[in-house]
Tab-separated table of C-alpha atoms in Angstrom:
chain	number	residue	atom	x	y	z
A	100	MET	CA	122.621	84.571	188.109
A	101	ALA	CA	124.386	87.816	188.418
A	102	LEU	CA	127.558	86.518	187.159
A	103	PHE	CA	125.623	85.031	184.197
A	104	ARG	CA	124.013	88.291	183.349
A	105	LYS	CA	127.463	90.028	183.386
A	106	LYS	CA	128.961	87.413	181.102
A	107	GLU	CA	126.033	87.880	178.698
A	108	LYS	CA	126.618	91.760	178.609
A	109	ARG	CA	130.246	91.050	177.856
A	110	GLU	CA	129.257	88.737	174.909
A	111	LYS	CA	126.890	91.349	173.466
A	112	ARG	CA	129.747	93.987	173.288
A	113	THR	CA	131.813	91.664	171.046
A	114	VAL	CA	129.146	91.539	168.389
A	115	ALA	CA	130.321	93.326	165.211
A	116	ALA	CA	128.060	95.946	163.482
A	117	VAL	CA	127.324	95.596	159.724
A	118	SER	CA	126.282	98.608	157.556
A	119	GLN	CA	122.832	98.246	155.953
A	120	THR	CA	123.186	100.867	153.240
A	121	ALA	CA	126.725	100.343	151.970
A	122	ALA	CA	126.759	99.303	148.196
A	123	SER	CA	129.154	96.585	147.399
A	124	ARG	CA	128.058	95.542	143.860
A	125	HIS	CA	126.299	96.723	140.776
A	126	PRO	CA	122.722	97.970	141.249
A	127	PHE	CA	121.216	95.265	138.709
A	128	THR	CA	120.541	92.777	141.403
A	129	SER	CA	117.956	90.989	139.435
A	130	LEU	CA	120.621	89.492	137.266
A	131	SER	CA	122.315	87.944	140.112
A	132	SER	CA	119.178	86.362	141.511
A	133	TYR	CA	118.280	84.778	138.237
A	134	TYR	CA	117.964	80.993	138.419
A	135	PRO	CA	118.179	79.155	135.110
A	136	GLY	CA	115.423	76.445	136.155
A	137	ARG	CA	112.714	79.036	135.952
A	138	ASN	CA	111.173	81.203	133.289
A	139	ALA	CA	112.663	84.753	133.449
A	140	ASP	CA	110.209	87.570	133.959
A	141	PHE	CA	109.810	90.660	131.824
A	142	ALA	CA	111.426	93.033	134.318
A	143	LEU	CA	114.605	90.895	134.124
A	144	TYR	CA	114.907	91.334	130.296
A	145	ARG	CA	114.331	95.025	130.718
A	146	SER	CA	117.086	95.317	133.235
A	147	LEU	CA	119.335	93.288	131.034
A	148	ARG	CA	118.985	95.719	128.083
A	149	GLU	CA	119.449	98.613	130.490
A	150	ALA	CA	122.430	97.165	132.262
A	151	VAL	CA	124.372	96.062	129.147
A	152	PRO	CA	124.275	98.690	126.308
A	153	ILE	CA	125.684	96.396	123.701
A	154	ILE	CA	122.497	94.123	124.193
A	155	ASP	CA	120.243	97.042	123.670
A	156	ALA	CA	122.038	98.203	120.606
A	157	ALA	CA	122.005	94.699	119.016
A	158	ILE	CA	118.300	94.474	119.446
A	159	LEU	CA	117.680	98.037	118.016
A	160	LYS	CA	119.872	97.390	115.043
A	161	THR	CA	118.163	93.996	114.372
A	162	VAL	CA	114.888	95.894	114.399
A	163	ARG	CA	116.151	98.504	111.925
A	164	LEU	CA	117.627	95.820	109.748
A	165	LEU	CA	114.124	94.220	109.448
A	166	GLY	CA	113.562	96.791	106.659
A	167	SER	CA	110.325	97.938	105.045
A	168	PHE	CA	107.874	96.136	102.727
A	169	GLU	CA	105.204	96.755	99.875
A	170	VAL	CA	101.874	95.114	99.683
A	171	LYS	CA	100.184	93.862	96.386
A	172	THR	CA	96.679	92.477	95.807
A	173	GLY	CA	96.497	92.435	92.007
A	174	ASP	CA	93.711	95.094	92.177
A	175	ASP	CA	94.960	98.678	91.506
A	176	LYS	CA	92.100	100.275	93.540
A	177	ALA	CA	92.715	97.989	96.584
A	178	ASP	CA	96.519	98.542	96.268
A	179	ARG	CA	95.983	102.307	96.489
A	180	MET	CA	93.651	102.162	99.391
A	181	LEU	CA	95.936	99.635	101.219
A	182	ARG	CA	99.069	101.769	100.802
A	183	HIS	CA	97.284	104.876	102.057
A	184	PHE	CA	96.091	102.896	105.087
A	185	LEU	CA	99.560	101.471	105.873
A	186	ARG	CA	101.042	105.150	105.792
A	187	SER	CA	98.229	106.717	107.752
A	188	VAL	CA	97.141	104.311	110.342
A	189	ASN	CA	97.201	105.529	113.838
A	190	VAL	CA	99.542	103.547	116.162
A	191	SER	CA	98.980	103.471	119.974
A	192	GLY	CA	97.510	107.033	119.839
A	193	THR	CA	101.051	108.583	119.432
A	194	ARG	CA	102.467	107.411	116.021
A	195	THR	CA	101.387	106.861	112.485
A	196	GLY	CA	102.269	104.117	110.016
A	197	ILE	CA	102.433	100.362	109.993
A	198	ASP	CA	106.255	100.697	110.330
A	199	SER	CA	105.976	102.053	113.807
A	200	PHE	CA	103.698	99.353	114.721
A	201	VAL	CA	106.005	96.615	113.355
A	202	SER	CA	109.109	98.054	114.833
A	203	THR	CA	107.704	98.028	118.320
A	204	PHE	CA	105.971	94.588	117.961
A	205	PHE	CA	109.258	93.109	116.688
A	206	GLU	CA	111.360	94.680	119.459
A	207	GLN	CA	108.980	93.243	121.923
A	208	LEU	CA	109.165	89.860	120.171
A	209	LEU	CA	113.034	89.900	120.457
A	210	THR	CA	113.064	91.010	123.973
A	211	TYR	CA	110.447	88.797	125.563
A	212	GLY	CA	109.873	86.021	122.913
A	213	THR	CA	106.137	87.096	122.702
A	214	ALA	CA	104.510	90.046	121.208
A	215	VAL	CA	100.880	90.996	121.503
A	216	GLY	CA	99.037	93.799	119.604
A	217	GLU	CA	95.527	94.574	118.801
A	218	ILE	CA	93.393	95.807	115.760
A	219	ILE	CA	90.816	98.503	116.777
A	220	VAL	CA	87.905	98.788	114.440
A	221	SER	CA	85.878	102.001	114.303
A	222	GLY	CA	83.493	103.318	111.785
A	223	GLY	CA	83.534	100.309	109.703
A	224	GLU	CA	87.372	100.259	109.174
A	225	VAL	CA	90.675	99.692	110.983
A	226	SER	CA	91.162	102.994	112.774
A	227	HIS	CA	94.033	102.112	115.116
A	228	LEU	CA	96.786	99.545	115.815
A	229	TYR	CA	97.706	99.016	119.520
A	230	ASN	CA	100.921	97.542	120.914
A	231	ALA	CA	99.854	95.912	124.230
A	232	ARG	CA	102.040	95.487	127.300
A	233	LEU	CA	102.660	91.748	128.184
A	234	GLU	CA	102.132	92.584	131.861
A	235	ASP	CA	98.561	93.363	130.949
A	236	VAL	CA	97.912	90.417	128.710
A	237	CYS	CA	97.822	86.696	129.599
A	238	LEU	CA	97.955	83.763	127.254
A	239	SER	CA	96.472	80.510	128.377
A	240	SER	CA	95.221	77.223	127.100
A	241	GLY	CA	92.512	75.021	128.411
A	242	GLU	CA	91.752	71.332	127.763
A	243	ASN	CA	92.569	72.001	123.994
A	244	PRO	CA	96.285	72.898	123.806
A	245	LEU	CA	95.625	74.104	120.121
A	246	ALA	CA	93.146	76.833	121.371
A	247	VAL	CA	95.014	79.843	122.951
A	248	THR	CA	92.827	82.180	125.128
A	249	VAL	CA	93.951	85.786	125.283
A	250	SER	CA	92.889	87.496	128.655
A	251	ALA	CA	93.282	91.195	129.469
A	252	ARG	CA	93.629	92.843	132.954
A	253	ASP	CA	90.324	94.629	133.957
A	254	LYS	CA	89.803	97.545	136.284
A	255	THR	CA	89.977	95.217	139.418
A	256	GLY	CA	93.245	93.659	138.290
A	257	LEU	CA	91.946	90.285	137.295
A	258	PHE	CA	92.445	88.708	133.966
A	259	VAL	CA	89.294	88.372	131.807
A	260	PRO	CA	89.075	86.696	128.351
A	261	VAL	CA	88.937	89.451	125.722
A	262	ARG	CA	85.593	90.105	123.824
A	263	TYR	CA	86.849	89.872	120.332
A	264	PRO	CA	89.799	87.522	120.179
A	265	ASP	CA	89.925	87.701	116.228
A	266	LEU	CA	91.293	91.211	116.568
A	267	ILE	CA	94.262	90.184	118.720
A	268	LEU	CA	97.553	90.000	117.011
A	269	LYS	CA	100.135	87.675	118.640
A	270	CYS	CA	103.420	86.203	117.680
A	271	VAL	CA	105.885	83.983	119.537
A	272	HIS	CA	109.525	83.291	118.799
A	273	ASN	CA	110.955	79.704	119.068
A	274	PRO	CA	108.458	78.416	121.590
A	275	GLU	CA	109.336	75.312	123.606
A	276	PRO	CA	107.230	72.200	122.917
A	277	GLY	CA	104.008	72.436	124.739
A	278	SER	CA	104.438	76.189	125.611
A	279	ILE	CA	102.265	79.007	124.322
A	280	TYR	CA	104.892	81.664	125.162
A	281	GLY	CA	107.905	82.155	123.047
A	282	THR	CA	111.667	82.362	123.848
A	283	SER	CA	113.445	85.560	124.225
A	284	VAL	CA	116.729	86.094	122.248
A	285	LEU	CA	118.210	87.183	125.651
A	286	LYS	CA	117.773	83.791	127.219
A	287	GLY	CA	121.090	82.517	128.501
A	288	LEU	CA	122.553	86.055	128.805
A	289	PRO	CA	121.659	86.872	132.495
A	290	PHE	CA	124.515	84.774	133.836
A	291	VAL	CA	127.275	86.093	131.536
A	292	SER	CA	125.790	89.603	131.925
A	293	ASP	CA	126.063	89.517	135.502
A	294	VAL	CA	129.730	88.351	135.267
A	295	PHE	CA	130.333	91.338	132.864
A	296	LEU	CA	128.771	93.779	135.286
A	297	LYS	CA	130.796	92.447	138.139
A	298	ILE	CA	133.941	93.160	136.107
A	299	MET	CA	132.858	96.565	135.146
A	300	ASN	CA	131.806	97.414	138.590
A	301	THR	CA	134.981	96.329	140.113
A	302	VAL	CA	137.100	98.245	137.468
A	303	GLY	CA	135.111	101.307	138.491
A	304	VAL	CA	135.680	100.883	142.273
A	305	ASN	CA	139.438	100.143	141.694
A	306	TRP	CA	139.702	103.289	139.743
A	307	GLU	CA	137.818	105.102	142.274
A	308	ARG	CA	140.260	103.797	144.926
A	309	LEU	CA	143.545	103.850	143.127
A	310	GLY	CA	142.921	106.425	140.484
A	311	ASN	CA	141.798	109.035	142.828
A	312	VAL	CA	144.962	109.347	144.859
A	313	ARG	CA	144.489	109.510	148.724
A	314	PHE	CA	147.244	110.345	151.156
A	315	ALA	CA	148.359	109.126	154.524
A	316	VAL	CA	149.638	111.823	156.674
A	317	THR	CA	151.552	110.674	159.738
A	318	TYR	CA	152.780	112.863	162.503
A	319	LYS	CA	155.264	111.258	164.909
A	320	PRO	CA	155.749	113.249	168.340
A	321	GLN	CA	159.334	113.805	169.624
A	322	ASP	CA	160.767	112.309	172.962
A	323	ASP	CA	160.382	115.737	174.903
A	324	ALA	CA	157.468	116.054	177.323
A	325	ILE	CA	156.099	119.037	175.652
A	326	ASP	CA	155.721	117.527	172.326
A	327	LYS	CA	154.098	114.363	173.796
A	328	ALA	CA	151.681	116.553	175.885
A	329	TYR	CA	150.279	118.461	172.815
A	330	ALA	CA	150.520	115.650	170.384
A	331	ARG	CA	146.793	115.546	169.818
A	332	GLU	CA	146.529	119.268	169.181
A	333	ARG	CA	149.441	119.316	166.845
A	334	ALA	CA	148.084	116.295	164.885
A	335	GLN	CA	144.678	118.094	164.644
A	336	CYS	CA	146.485	121.290	163.352
A	337	VAL	CA	148.351	119.134	160.765
A	338	ALA	CA	145.114	117.663	159.573
A	339	ASP	CA	143.441	120.903	159.335
A	340	GLU	CA	146.309	122.484	157.351
A	341	TRP	CA	146.492	119.451	155.023
A	342	SER	CA	142.763	119.577	154.251
A	343	LYS	CA	143.058	123.313	153.306
A	344	ALA	CA	146.079	122.591	151.052
A	345	MET	CA	144.090	119.660	149.175
A	346	ASP	CA	140.838	121.540	148.922
A	347	PRO	CA	139.711	120.873	145.243
A	348	ASN	CA	137.598	124.152	145.235
A	349	GLY	CA	140.575	126.466	146.433
A	350	PRO	CA	143.694	127.582	144.923
A	351	VAL	CA	146.788	125.369	144.865
A	352	LYS	CA	148.747	125.652	148.308
A	353	ASP	CA	151.910	124.506	149.777
A	354	PHE	CA	151.886	122.266	153.002
A	355	ILE	CA	154.481	123.183	155.585
A	356	ALA	CA	154.933	121.312	158.842
A	357	VAL	CA	157.465	121.162	161.583
A	358	GLY	CA	158.518	118.003	163.158
A	359	ASP	CA	158.476	114.403	162.117
A	360	VAL	CA	155.757	114.415	159.453
A	361	SER	CA	155.653	111.804	156.563
A	362	ILE	CA	153.336	111.819	153.646
A	363	LYS	CA	152.523	108.585	151.481
A	364	ALA	CA	150.154	107.977	148.654
A	365	ILE	CA	147.555	105.285	149.528
A	366	GLY	CA	147.327	102.516	146.818
A	367	ALA	CA	150.073	103.853	144.700
A	368	ASP	CA	151.911	100.580	144.602
A	369	ASN	CA	148.964	98.534	143.690
A	370	GLN	CA	148.056	97.473	140.146
A	371	ILE	CA	144.463	97.190	138.646
A	372	LEU	CA	143.780	93.843	136.954
A	373	ASP	CA	143.795	93.850	133.174
A	374	SER	CA	140.136	93.406	132.283
A	375	GLU	CA	140.656	93.094	128.508
A	376	VAL	CA	140.770	89.392	128.083
A	377	PRO	CA	137.764	88.508	130.465
A	378	VAL	CA	135.537	91.302	129.164
A	379	ARG	CA	136.082	90.086	125.442
A	380	GLN	CA	135.279	86.489	126.531
A	381	VAL	CA	131.964	87.662	127.881
A	382	LEU	CA	131.236	90.021	124.893
A	383	GLU	CA	131.988	87.092	122.488
A	384	GLN	CA	129.218	84.972	124.400
A	385	ILE	CA	126.836	87.889	124.105
A	386	VAL	CA	127.515	88.634	120.484
A	387	ALA	CA	127.245	84.892	119.633
A	388	LYS	CA	123.653	84.810	121.170
A	389	LEU	CA	122.439	87.809	119.529
A	390	GLY	CA	123.639	86.979	116.107
A	391	ILE	CA	124.901	90.448	115.164
A	392	PRO	CA	128.360	90.850	113.533
A	393	PRO	CA	130.785	92.502	115.935
A	394	PHE	CA	131.635	95.332	113.473
A	395	LEU	CA	128.008	96.482	113.485
A	396	LEU	CA	128.275	96.983	117.200
A	397	GLY	CA	131.542	99.006	117.036
A	398	LEU	CA	133.737	96.080	118.225
A	399	SER	CA	136.986	96.258	116.278
A	400	TRP	CA	137.915	92.694	116.494
A	401	SER	CA	140.260	91.373	113.919
A	402	SER	CA	138.499	89.807	110.943
A	403	THR	CA	139.192	89.276	107.265
A	404	GLU	CA	137.123	90.703	104.552
A	405	ARG	CA	135.834	87.230	103.551
A	406	MET	CA	134.774	86.647	107.302
A	407	SER	CA	132.855	89.999	107.222
A	408	TYR	CA	131.050	88.801	104.017
A	409	GLN	CA	130.095	85.430	105.653
A	410	GLN	CA	128.916	87.338	108.839
A	411	ALA	CA	126.759	89.572	106.646
A	412	ASP	CA	125.394	86.368	104.912
A	413	ILE	CA	124.500	84.889	108.218
A	414	LEU	CA	122.754	88.081	109.201
A	415	THR	CA	120.855	88.127	106.095
A	416	SER	CA	119.507	84.680	106.707
A	417	GLU	CA	118.388	85.606	110.339
A	418	ILE	CA	116.699	88.677	109.169
A	419	ASP	CA	114.763	86.460	106.583
A	420	ALA	CA	113.799	84.159	109.267
A	421	TYR	CA	112.401	87.142	111.373
A	422	ARG	CA	110.437	88.343	108.456
A	423	ARG	CA	108.761	84.971	107.991
A	424	GLU	CA	107.721	85.283	111.729
A	425	ILE	CA	106.312	88.802	111.580
A	426	GLU	CA	104.646	88.334	108.058
A	427	PRO	CA	101.428	86.646	109.165
A	428	VAL	CA	100.669	89.556	111.575
A	429	ILE	CA	101.134	92.161	108.843
A	430	ARG	CA	98.978	90.021	106.490
A	431	LYS	CA	96.180	89.792	109.089
A	432	ILE	CA	96.042	93.559	109.514
A	433	CYS	CA	95.854	93.974	105.702
A	434	LEU	CA	93.184	91.370	105.301
A	435	TRP	CA	91.094	93.123	107.986
A	436	GLN	CA	91.269	96.456	106.190
A	437	LEU	CA	90.547	94.895	102.826
A	438	ARG	CA	87.419	92.918	104.005
A	439	LEU	CA	86.148	95.919	105.861
A	440	SER	CA	86.565	98.102	102.726
A	441	GLY	CA	84.711	95.486	100.507
A	442	PHE	CA	87.564	93.815	98.701
A	443	GLY	CA	87.785	89.985	98.706
A	444	CYS	CA	91.363	89.739	97.229
A	445	ASP	CA	94.358	88.239	98.827
A	446	VAL	CA	97.444	90.289	99.664
A	447	ASP	CA	101.141	89.578	98.994
A	448	ILE	CA	103.841	91.214	101.119
A	449	ILE	CA	107.147	92.016	99.392
A	450	TRP	CA	110.087	92.929	101.498
A	451	ASP	CA	112.760	95.323	100.435
A	452	ASP	CA	116.235	94.025	100.081
A	453	ILE	CA	118.165	94.011	103.215
A	454	THR	CA	121.410	95.882	102.277
A	455	LEU	CA	123.003	97.363	99.127
A	456	GLN	CA	125.721	94.803	99.448
A	457	ASP	CA	123.362	91.912	98.816
A	458	LEU	CA	122.263	93.824	95.452
A	459	THR	CA	125.965	94.288	94.453
A	460	GLU	CA	126.559	90.527	95.006
A	461	ILE	CA	123.464	89.504	93.115
A	462	SER	CA	124.409	91.655	90.166
A	463	ARG	CA	127.896	90.426	90.301
A	464	SER	CA	126.700	86.815	90.230
A	465	GLY	CA	124.368	87.493	87.299
A	466	TYR	CA	127.372	89.102	85.443
A	467	TYR	CA	129.520	86.068	85.927
A	468	ASN	CA	126.766	83.809	84.829
A	469	ALA	CA	126.273	85.765	81.747
A	470	GLN	CA	129.975	85.682	80.863
A	471	ALA	CA	130.091	81.817	81.432
A	472	GLU	CA	127.152	81.437	79.089
A	473	LYS	CA	128.689	83.559	76.341
A	474	ILE	CA	131.997	81.566	76.648
A	475	LEU	CA	130.119	78.222	76.407
A	476	TYR	CA	128.156	79.570	73.356
A	477	GLU	CA	131.277	80.669	71.619
A	478	ILE	CA	132.950	77.293	72.357
A	479	GLY	CA	129.862	75.454	71.098
A	480	GLY	CA	129.841	77.691	67.787
A	481	GLU	CA	133.490	76.871	67.168
A	482	LYS	CA	132.933	73.234	67.809
A	483	ASN	CA	130.135	72.961	65.369
A	484	ALA	CA	132.071	74.987	62.616
A	485	ASN	CA	134.874	72.683	62.949
A	486	GLU	CA	132.745	69.525	62.600
A	487	SER	CA	130.971	70.886	59.484
A	488	SER	CA	134.346	71.631	57.882
């Protein structure tokens, strides 16, 4: 038994120790643990926007491109009241105006695929608009899949159906069949974003290793007995003097040593892998998913002028589709204010033109059509004159 215990001790000594705190990858570990077979949570999409700045920039630009709008009811008095309400309504207690509410609501819709807000009525009018956190709201359907129940978290942390569901504003983007939650525009990006972060993290680590030059200082003792006897002390002296010479906070110093001392740069012969091609491949996947032209994100990829026009055309159609999704929410807010103010009229929402380029193209197209009509009219006039003669 004693021999067995000694053998067990020897085996324990050979076990390797592993550091528990050393960081070997990028900090956004939730992207690496993403599994495509499950629904991504809200924290993952927030991490995705924080980890990859180009994703965050694309969403913010899409929100700004949504543009502003006007409302018309056909009643001048109702129009004046409604315009004043949309300019002055309090939003979430910190902002003012319908544009503030719509921008946050639309940003939530793009990021998570689902957006929830609330109309707050006080004093017989709509006093506030509130953008709700999706973590505090639960959408569910019972036996009837067409009836969606909205529940909110109470003080105990449990979800309880809201008291006035008609005041809840909800919108979903591209929901899957049978699902009451929408699909985020970021769906499909966790995997490629994780690859992108691995490349960028590796580039940073390699530059830290190879860009910040480190030196290997080697001292070789001579054959005499005195040099061998004091090898440790002399090596320590060389190390101390080298540290003083390389001190970044001190003045520039020369290093002088006696004996066989060699100095070599660590990693000087290694080359950092070229990351331009793989990074562009990943960015192409991200840009294709977000639907934003590369030149709007600061990516100087080669493209012709005609290609830029086509990309702007596609972006215009994307924005029009987003406007159709948001429009019922805006109309519901306006109708609540109209009914509470005693107006029974309906409301039309008229969006501003997306870009000045669209106006230019429309004007140019109208000019060309007018020229064509003029030419046809002149040809027809000449033909009639020849026939009469």
